[in-house]
Amino acid sequence: MATKEKKTTTREESQEQSTGMLSELAEEPELEEEVYSAEAFTEYAERETEEADDVEDHAPVSSAETSEVEETADVEAPSVGENGSLAKGDGAGHEEAERMEAEPDLESELEILEGFDPSILEMTEADLMERADESQLLDAYHLEFGDPVVNELLRQRPELYRSMQEVIIGKDDRVRVGNTRAYPWRCICQLTIELKTGQMAVGTGWLVGPRTVITAGHCVYMHDYGGWAKRVTVRPGRNGANASSDAPFGSAVSSRFHSVKGWTQNKKRSHDYGAIILPKDAAFGKSLGYFGYANYSLFSLLGRKVNLSGYPAGSNNPENKPFGYQWWHARVIKFVTSRRLIYNIDTQGGQSGSPVWRLISGKRYVVGIHTNGSTAGNSATRIVKPVFNNIKSWKNMYT
Amino acid sequence: METPSGSPTSGAGEDTGAIEGTVTTAEGQPITEASVMVARSARPHRDLAFLTNAQGRYRLGDLLPGEYEIRVETADRPPQAKTVQVEAGRVTQLDFSLPD
């Protein structure tokens, strides 16, 4: 069915591959009953058309002067850091952290955390629908993606409509990360964002280099809150409600941010990504390590298992702490558009900016930056080539 | 469900709306650093949570028109959620009173 997987796939090649896949599906029975009105899809198709990719929209912008961009590769390897279990304090928990950093199962695509039921990934549509609360089922009228390739796929594969309905439904299966001193959890940062309007917000980011934290564009630039954030406090591996004592590696404050024109000037959801640059004396990534990342093709994403971990403001903690705990979840990528990933991973306010990563042969490669919640499908900015290039640039500028 | 009642022009974009309000105790005292977020909506929204300021006030901006369940959480009180309708170009007032 699919062509041979390529590592460097342009959007045009992805479209060609998708078209090739669709032609083989031409013999599938047509949809008998329309689930979504043409008007509903038209709205979102029009929106996607209006947001047609523009090279200029990926032009990087910054809150400060920046240097030129170097050419990049398509896969960047992760790093576990200079010191595996480095943490402030009396060393308590280091042994546990080292155990968690033992050689992972190279065959597993999922992180191993106690309490997660991997069988949910194998559930059939019928199983998931049975688990779902009927009152929460929504049709795909409100789906934001109107990618013509996806729409045609849905027309020829009617059973996928039911998959779209099941996205995000059901019980919250998130698992709390108990020991955030271990890799890769310590590379995920709780963000406290101070906006120019005086309001405060919370989000998530992840280390991609010694001094570079990647997050959602709207965590560093918010159009209706004065533009660039005033400052962001970064706490890698935070593990509790107390901002000071529950930050095992301390914290850093930054006012140096990066994003792209497509977000700051044109407010395009497909360009919702950015970076926070840590001060020179707070190069957390050197000791804690950082994630790898990659611009995988459609066939290396669609239907693949991915991990997502971040800092929801509502923690479901039995002590009812508002935020400060890291929660992980895993699911399958349900849909891939030219610029977004859609999945049914439970998320919550505060998780904007969380990494969505594939675990391949024991290494972590981020493939998306979580940005949006919706009962019809949570979504991430997909790391495509221009996104990859900008992330690499922001990483290499600050070492 | 709360219906929009705020100003048609105060802070909302042309094709988006906003929700703002105050989080207080049952006695009317402002609650600071309460987390306010969209708990549920069919409309795509930023997965951010906002914290109330010293006056207990918050603002969720740039929301696409539609129905939203807004949830408030604090460290020491039961959470509370309310459903509200957002209209383009309008700011919806939504206050919370959290008992002990």
Coordinates of C-alpha atoms in Angstrom, one line a residue:
Chain A
M1 CA 0.0 0.0 0.0
A2 CA 2.4 2.7 1.1
T3 CA 5.6 3.6 -0.7
K4 CA 8.9 3.0 0.9
E5 CA 9.4 5.2 3.9
K6 CA 11.7 8.1 3.4
K7 CA 13.4 10.1 6.0
T8 CA 13.4 13.4 4.1
T9 CA 10.0 13.9 2.8
T10 CA 8.7 17.2 1.5
R11 CA 5.1 18.2 1.7
E12 CA 4.8 17.6 -2.0
E13 CA 6.1 14.1 -1.6
S14 CA 3.7 13.5 1.3
Q15 CA 0.8 14.6 -0.9
E16 CA 2.0 12.2 -3.6
Q17 CA 2.3 9.4 -1.2
S18 CA -1.2 10.1 0.2
T19 CA -2.6 10.3 -3.3
G20 CA -1.0 6.9 -4.1
M21 CA -2.6 5.5 -1.0
L22 CA -6.0 6.9 -1.9
S23 CA -5.9 5.5 -5.4
E24 CA -5.6 2.1 -3.9
L25 CA -8.6 2.8 -1.7
A26 CA -10.8 3.7 -4.6
E27 CA -12.5 0.4 -4.6
E28 CA -13.7 0.9 -1.0
P29 CA -17.4 1.3 -0.6
E30 CA -18.6 4.9 -0.6
L31 CA -20.1 6.4 2.4
E32 CA -23.8 5.7 2.5
E33 CA -24.7 8.2 5.2
E34 CA -23.2 11.6 5.6
V35 CA -21.9 12.1 9.1
Y36 CA -20.7 15.7 8.5
S37 CA -22.4 18.3 6.5
A38 CA -20.6 19.8 3.5
E39 CA -21.1 23.2 5.0
A40 CA -19.2 22.2 8.1
F41 CA -16.2 20.9 6.2
T42 CA -16.4 23.9 3.9
E43 CA -15.8 26.2 6.9
Y44 CA -12.7 24.4 7.9
A45 CA -11.5 23.7 4.4
E46 CA -11.8 27.4 3.7
R47 CA -9.8 28.1 6.9
E48 CA -7.0 25.8 5.9
T49 CA -7.0 27.3 2.4
E50 CA -6.7 30.7 3.9
E51 CA -3.9 29.5 5.9
A52 CA -2.0 28.2 2.9
D53 CA 1.6 27.7 3.7
D54 CA 3.7 30.7 3.0
V55 CA 7.4 30.4 3.3
E56 CA 7.5 33.9 4.8
D57 CA 5.3 32.6 7.7
H58 CA 8.1 30.4 8.8
A59 CA 10.5 33.4 8.9
P60 CA 11.9 33.4 12.4
V61 CA 11.4 36.4 14.6
S62 CA 12.8 37.2 18.0
S63 CA 12.4 39.4 21.0
A64 CA 16.1 40.3 20.4
E65 CA 18.7 40.4 17.7
T66 CA 19.7 37.0 16.3
S67 CA 22.4 35.6 14.1
E68 CA 22.0 33.8 10.8
V69 CA 20.6 30.3 10.5
E70 CA 22.8 27.3 9.6
E71 CA 21.6 24.5 7.3
T72 CA 20.1 21.6 9.2
A73 CA 19.5 17.8 9.1
D74 CA 16.2 16.1 9.4
V75 CA 16.8 14.1 12.5
E76 CA 18.5 15.4 15.6
A77 CA 19.6 12.9 18.2
P78 CA 18.7 13.3 21.9
S79 CA 21.2 13.7 24.7
V80 CA 20.9 12.2 28.2
G81 CA 23.1 14.9 29.7
E82 CA 26.5 15.0 31.3
N83 CA 25.4 13.7 34.6
G84 CA 22.6 11.2 34.6
S85 CA 21.0 11.9 38.0
L86 CA 22.1 15.4 38.8
A87 CA 19.7 17.1 41.2
K88 CA 20.0 19.5 44.0
G89 CA 19.4 18.4 47.5
D90 CA 20.7 15.5 49.6
G91 CA 20.7 13.0 46.8
A92 CA 17.6 11.3 47.8
G93 CA 16.0 9.6 44.9
H94 CA 19.2 9.3 42.8
E95 CA 19.2 5.5 43.0
E96 CA 15.6 5.4 41.8
A97 CA 16.5 7.9 39.0
E98 CA 19.4 5.7 37.9
R99 CA 17.2 2.7 37.8
M100 CA 14.7 4.5 35.6
E101 CA 17.5 5.5 33.3
A102 CA 18.6 1.9 32.8
E103 CA 18.8 0.7 29.3
P104 CA 15.2 0.9 28.0
D105 CA 13.4 -1.8 26.1
L106 CA 14.6 -1.1 22.6
E107 CA 11.5 -2.6 21.1
S108 CA 9.1 -0.5 23.1
E109 CA 7.5 2.6 21.5
L110 CA 6.1 3.7 24.9
E111 CA 7.7 5.0 28.0
I112 CA 7.3 2.5 30.9
L113 CA 5.4 4.1 33.8
E114 CA 3.6 2.2 36.5
G115 CA -0.1 2.5 36.2
F116 CA -0.6 2.8 32.5
D117 CA -2.7 0.2 30.8
P118 CA -1.1 -0.3 27.3
S119 CA -4.1 -2.4 26.3
I120 CA -6.0 0.8 25.6
L121 CA -3.9 1.2 22.5
E122 CA -5.1 -2.1 21.2
M123 CA -8.8 -1.4 21.9
T124 CA -11.1 -1.6 18.9
E125 CA -13.3 1.3 18.0
A126 CA -16.2 -0.6 19.5
D127 CA -14.3 -0.9 22.8
L128 CA -13.5 2.7 22.9
M129 CA -17.1 3.8 22.1
E130 CA -18.3 1.6 24.9
R131 CA -16.0 3.3 27.3
A132 CA -17.1 6.7 26.1
D133 CA -19.6 8.9 27.7
E134 CA -22.3 9.3 25.1
S135 CA -23.0 12.8 26.1
Q136 CA -19.4 13.8 25.2
L137 CA -19.5 12.5 21.7
L138 CA -19.3 15.2 19.1
D139 CA -19.3 15.1 15.4
A140 CA -16.4 16.3 13.4
Y141 CA -18.1 19.6 12.5
H142 CA -15.7 21.2 14.8
L143 CA -12.6 19.7 13.6
E144 CA -10.1 22.4 12.5
F145 CA -8.4 20.4 9.8
G146 CA -9.7 20.7 6.3
D147 CA -6.8 19.2 4.6
P148 CA -8.0 18.1 1.1
V149 CA -6.0 14.8 1.4
V150 CA -7.6 13.9 4.7
N151 CA -11.0 14.9 3.5
E152 CA -10.7 12.6 0.5
L153 CA -9.4 9.8 2.7
L154 CA -12.4 10.2 5.0
R155 CA -14.8 10.1 2.0
Q156 CA -13.3 6.9 0.8
R157 CA -12.8 5.3 4.2
P158 CA -16.1 5.9 6.0
E159 CA -15.1 3.9 9.0
L160 CA -12.6 6.6 9.9
Y161 CA -15.5 8.9 10.8
R162 CA -16.1 6.8 13.8
S163 CA -12.5 7.1 14.8
M164 CA -12.7 10.8 14.6
Q165 CA -15.7 10.7 17.0
E166 CA -13.9 8.5 19.5
V167 CA -10.9 10.9 19.8
I168 CA -10.5 12.3 23.3
I169 CA -13.5 10.6 24.6
G170 CA -13.5 8.4 27.7
K171 CA -11.8 8.3 31.0
D172 CA -8.6 10.2 31.8
D173 CA -5.8 7.6 31.5
R174 CA -3.0 9.9 32.3
V175 CA -0.3 8.7 34.7
R176 CA 1.6 10.9 37.0
V177 CA 5.4 10.9 36.6
G178 CA 6.7 10.0 40.0
N179 CA 10.3 10.7 39.6
T180 CA 11.0 13.7 37.4
R181 CA 14.8 13.5 38.2
A182 CA 15.0 10.7 35.6
Y183 CA 15.5 11.2 31.9
P184 CA 13.6 12.2 29.8
W185 CA 11.1 13.6 32.4
R186 CA 13.7 16.1 33.7
C187 CA 13.9 17.6 30.3
I188 CA 10.2 18.6 30.4
C189 CA 9.8 22.0 32.0
Q190 CA 6.9 23.6 33.9
L191 CA 6.5 27.2 32.6
T192 CA 5.1 30.1 34.6
I193 CA 4.4 32.9 32.1
E194 CA 4.1 36.6 33.0
L195 CA 2.3 38.6 30.4
K196 CA 2.7 42.3 29.6
T197 CA -1.0 42.8 30.6
G198 CA 0.0 41.6 34.1
Q199 CA -1.8 38.3 33.8
M200 CA -0.1 35.0 34.6
A201 CA -0.4 31.7 32.8
V202 CA 1.1 28.3 33.0
G203 CA 2.3 26.0 30.2
T204 CA 4.9 23.4 29.4
G205 CA 8.2 23.3 27.4
W206 CA 11.0 20.9 26.7
L207 CA 14.7 21.1 26.4
V208 CA 16.1 20.7 22.9
G209 CA 19.6 21.9 23.6
P210 CA 21.8 23.3 26.4
R211 CA 19.9 26.6 26.7
T212 CA 16.9 26.2 24.4
V213 CA 13.4 25.2 25.5
I214 CA 10.8 24.6 22.8
T215 CA 7.2 25.4 23.5
A216 CA 4.0 26.6 21.9
G217 CA 4.2 29.9 20.1
H218 CA 1.3 31.2 22.3
C219 CA 3.4 30.5 25.4
V220 CA 5.9 33.2 24.4
Y221 CA 3.7 35.5 22.2
M222 CA 0.0 36.1 22.9
H223 CA -1.7 38.6 20.6
D224 CA -4.4 39.6 23.0
Y225 CA -2.1 39.9 26.0
G226 CA 0.4 42.5 24.8
G227 CA 2.5 40.3 22.4
W228 CA 5.8 38.9 23.7
A229 CA 5.6 37.6 27.2
K230 CA 7.3 39.8 29.8
R231 CA 9.2 36.9 31.3
V232 CA 8.9 33.1 31.7
T233 CA 10.1 31.1 34.7
V234 CA 11.3 27.7 33.6
R235 CA 11.4 24.8 36.1
P236 CA 12.7 21.5 34.6
G237 CA 11.4 18.4 36.2
R238 CA 9.1 20.2 38.6
N239 CA 7.4 17.8 40.9
G240 CA 5.0 19.4 43.2
A241 CA 3.0 22.4 44.3
N242 CA 5.8 24.3 45.9
A243 CA 7.6 26.3 43.3
S244 CA 10.8 26.3 45.2
S245 CA 11.2 23.1 47.1
D246 CA 9.5 21.0 44.3
A247 CA 11.9 22.2 41.6
P248 CA 14.6 19.5 41.8
F249 CA 17.0 21.4 39.4
G250 CA 16.0 24.9 40.4
S251 CA 14.6 27.5 38.0
A252 CA 15.6 30.1 35.5
V253 CA 13.9 33.3 34.3
S254 CA 14.0 34.4 30.7
S255 CA 12.8 37.3 28.6
R256 CA 14.5 36.0 25.4
F257 CA 12.0 34.3 23.1
H258 CA 11.8 33.2 19.5
S259 CA 8.9 32.4 17.3
V260 CA 7.9 32.8 13.6
K261 CA 6.1 35.4 11.6
G262 CA 3.3 33.0 10.8
W263 CA 2.4 33.0 14.4
T264 CA 3.3 36.5 15.7
Q265 CA 2.1 38.4 12.6
N266 CA -0.5 36.1 11.0
K267 CA -1.7 34.1 14.0
K268 CA -1.7 30.9 12.1
R269 CA -2.3 27.8 14.2
S270 CA -0.1 25.8 11.9
H271 CA 2.8 28.1 13.0
D272 CA 2.2 27.9 16.7
Y273 CA 5.6 27.2 18.0
G274 CA 8.5 29.1 19.7
A275 CA 11.5 28.9 22.0
I276 CA 12.6 30.2 25.3
I277 CA 16.3 30.9 25.7
L278 CA 17.8 30.2 29.1
P279 CA 20.5 32.5 30.6
K280 CA 24.1 31.3 30.2
D281 CA 24.3 30.4 33.8
A282 CA 21.2 28.2 33.6
A283 CA 22.2 25.9 30.7
F284 CA 20.0 23.0 32.1
G285 CA 20.3 21.0 28.9
K286 CA 24.1 20.4 29.5
S287 CA 23.5 18.4 32.6
L288 CA 20.0 17.2 32.2
G289 CA 20.1 16.3 28.6
Y290 CA 17.5 17.1 25.9
F291 CA 15.1 15.6 23.4
G292 CA 15.9 14.7 19.9
Y293 CA 13.4 15.7 17.2
A294 CA 12.6 14.8 13.6
N295 CA 10.4 15.8 10.6
Y296 CA 9.0 12.3 9.9
S297 CA 6.9 11.5 6.9
L298 CA 3.1 10.8 7.0
F299 CA 3.8 7.1 7.0
S300 CA 6.1 7.4 10.0
L301 CA 3.4 9.3 11.9
L302 CA -0.1 8.1 11.0
G303 CA -1.1 5.3 13.3
R304 CA 2.1 5.4 15.3
K305 CA 2.2 5.3 19.1
V306 CA 3.4 8.6 20.7
N307 CA 4.1 9.8 24.1
L308 CA 3.1 13.2 25.6
S309 CA 4.0 14.6 29.0
G310 CA 3.4 18.0 30.5
Y311 CA 2.1 20.1 33.4
P312 CA -1.7 20.4 33.5
A313 CA -3.0 23.0 35.8
G314 CA -5.6 20.6 37.0
S315 CA -3.6 17.7 38.3
N316 CA -6.2 15.2 39.4
N317 CA -4.0 14.8 42.4
P318 CA -5.9 13.5 45.3
E319 CA -4.6 16.3 47.3
N320 CA -6.1 18.6 44.8
K321 CA -2.9 20.6 44.2
P322 CA -3.6 23.1 41.3
F323 CA -0.4 22.4 39.3
G324 CA 3.2 21.4 39.6
Y325 CA 3.0 17.7 38.8
Q326 CA 4.0 16.1 35.5
W327 CA 1.5 13.8 33.8
W328 CA 2.3 11.4 30.9
H329 CA 0.1 9.7 28.5
A330 CA 0.4 7.7 25.3
R331 CA -1.8 7.0 22.3
V332 CA -1.9 6.6 18.6
I333 CA -1.7 9.5 16.2
K334 CA -5.1 9.4 14.6
F335 CA -4.7 12.0 11.9
V336 CA -1.9 13.8 10.2
T337 CA -2.3 16.9 8.1
S338 CA 0.4 18.8 6.3
R339 CA 1.1 20.8 9.4
R340 CA -0.7 19.2 12.4
L341 CA -0.9 16.0 14.3
I342 CA -4.3 14.9 15.9
Y343 CA -4.5 12.4 18.7
N344 CA -6.8 11.3 21.4
I345 CA -4.3 11.8 24.2
D346 CA -6.0 13.4 27.3
T347 CA -4.6 16.8 28.0
Q348 CA -5.6 19.8 30.0
G349 CA -4.9 23.5 30.4
G350 CA -1.2 24.0 31.2
Q351 CA 0.0 21.4 28.8
S352 CA 0.4 23.8 25.9
G353 CA 4.0 23.3 24.6
S354 CA 4.3 19.7 25.7
P355 CA 6.5 17.4 23.6
V356 CA 4.8 14.7 21.6
W357 CA 7.5 12.1 20.9
R358 CA 8.2 8.8 19.4
L359 CA 10.3 6.4 21.3
I360 CA 12.5 4.5 18.7
S361 CA 15.2 2.1 19.7
G362 CA 15.4 3.7 23.1
K363 CA 15.8 7.2 21.8
R364 CA 13.2 10.0 22.0
Y365 CA 12.3 12.1 19.0
V366 CA 9.8 14.8 19.3
V367 CA 7.5 15.0 16.3
G368 CA 5.0 17.6 17.5
I369 CA 4.5 20.4 20.0
H370 CA 1.1 20.2 21.7
T371 CA -0.9 23.3 21.3
N372 CA -4.6 22.9 21.3
G373 CA -7.3 21.0 23.2
S374 CA -10.6 20.1 21.8
T375 CA -13.1 17.3 22.5
A376 CA -12.9 16.6 18.8
G377 CA -9.2 15.9 18.9
N378 CA -6.2 17.4 20.6
S379 CA -3.5 18.6 18.3
A380 CA 0.1 19.5 17.9
T381 CA 2.1 21.7 15.6
R382 CA 3.8 19.0 13.5
I383 CA 7.5 19.3 13.1
V384 CA 7.9 19.6 9.3
K385 CA 11.0 20.8 7.6
P386 CA 10.8 24.5 8.2
V387 CA 9.8 23.9 11.8
F388 CA 12.8 21.5 12.1
N389 CA 15.1 24.1 10.7
N390 CA 14.0 26.8 13.0
I391 CA 14.3 24.5 16.1
K392 CA 17.8 23.6 15.0
S393 CA 18.7 27.2 14.5
W394 CA 17.4 28.2 18.0
K395 CA 19.3 25.2 19.5
N396 CA 22.6 26.0 17.8
M397 CA 22.6 29.7 18.5
Y398 CA 22.8 29.2 22.2
T399 CA 25.3 26.6 23.4
Chain B
M1 CA -25.2 27.9 31.1
E2 CA -24.0 31.5 31.2
T3 CA -24.9 33.7 28.3
P4 CA -22.8 36.6 27.0
S5 CA -23.5 39.8 28.8
G6 CA -20.3 41.8 28.5
S7 CA -19.2 44.6 26.3
P8 CA -19.2 43.9 22.5
T9 CA -15.8 45.5 22.0
S10 CA -13.8 45.2 25.2
G11 CA -10.8 43.1 24.3
A12 CA -12.4 40.5 22.0
G13 CA -11.1 40.1 18.4
E14 CA -13.3 40.4 15.3
D15 CA -13.9 36.7 15.0
T16 CA -13.1 35.6 18.6
G17 CA -14.6 36.3 22.0
A18 CA -13.3 36.3 25.5
I19 CA -14.4 35.2 29.0
E20 CA -13.4 37.2 32.1
G21 CA -14.4 37.3 35.7
T22 CA -13.5 37.0 39.3
V23 CA -12.9 34.0 41.5
T24 CA -13.8 34.6 45.2
T25 CA -14.6 32.8 48.3
A26 CA -18.2 32.2 49.4
E27 CA -17.7 35.4 51.5
G28 CA -16.7 37.4 48.5
Q29 CA -12.9 37.6 49.2
P30 CA -10.8 37.3 46.1
I31 CA -8.8 34.1 45.5
T32 CA -5.4 34.7 44.0
E33 CA -3.5 32.2 41.8
A34 CA -6.5 30.0 41.1
S35 CA -6.1 28.1 37.9
V36 CA -8.7 28.9 35.3
M37 CA -8.9 26.9 32.1
V38 CA -11.0 25.5 29.3
A39 CA -12.0 22.1 30.6
R40 CA -14.0 21.1 27.6
S41 CA -15.0 22.5 24.3
A42 CA -15.4 21.3 20.8
R43 CA -13.7 24.4 19.5
P44 CA -9.9 24.2 19.3
H45 CA -8.4 26.3 22.1
R46 CA -5.0 27.0 23.6
D47 CA -4.2 24.4 26.3
L48 CA -3.0 27.1 28.7
A49 CA -4.3 27.8 32.2
F50 CA -4.5 31.3 33.5
L51 CA -4.0 32.3 37.1
T52 CA -6.1 34.8 38.9
N53 CA -4.4 38.0 40.0
A54 CA -4.4 39.7 43.4
Q55 CA -8.0 40.9 42.9
G56 CA -9.0 37.4 41.9
R57 CA -9.6 38.4 38.3
Y58 CA -8.8 36.3 35.2
R59 CA -9.3 36.6 31.4
L60 CA -9.4 33.9 28.8
G61 CA -9.1 35.6 25.4
D62 CA -9.0 34.7 21.8
L63 CA -11.7 32.0 22.0
L64 CA -13.6 30.9 18.9
P65 CA -17.3 31.3 19.2
G66 CA -19.0 28.3 20.8
E67 CA -19.7 26.5 24.0
Y68 CA -17.0 26.2 26.7
E69 CA -16.8 24.5 30.0
I70 CA -14.6 26.6 32.2
R71 CA -13.0 25.0 35.2
V72 CA -11.4 26.7 38.3
E73 CA -9.0 24.8 40.6
T74 CA -7.2 25.9 43.7
A75 CA -5.0 24.2 46.2
D76 CA -7.4 23.9 49.0
R77 CA -11.0 24.1 47.7
P78 CA -13.2 21.8 45.6
P79 CA -12.9 22.7 41.9
Q80 CA -15.8 24.2 40.1
A81 CA -16.9 24.2 36.5
K82 CA -19.4 26.3 34.5
T83 CA -20.5 26.2 30.9
V84 CA -20.7 29.4 29.0
Q85 CA -21.4 30.5 25.4
V86 CA -18.8 32.7 23.7
E87 CA -19.7 35.0 20.8
A88 CA -17.4 36.7 18.4
G89 CA -16.5 40.2 19.4
R90 CA -18.0 40.0 22.9
V91 CA -16.6 39.4 26.3
T92 CA -18.6 37.1 28.6
Q93 CA -18.6 37.7 32.3
L94 CA -18.2 34.5 34.3
D95 CA -17.6 34.6 38.0
F96 CA -16.9 31.8 40.4
S97 CA -17.6 31.6 44.1
L98 CA -15.7 28.7 45.7
P99 CA -16.9 27.5 49.1
D100 CA -14.5 25.9 51.6

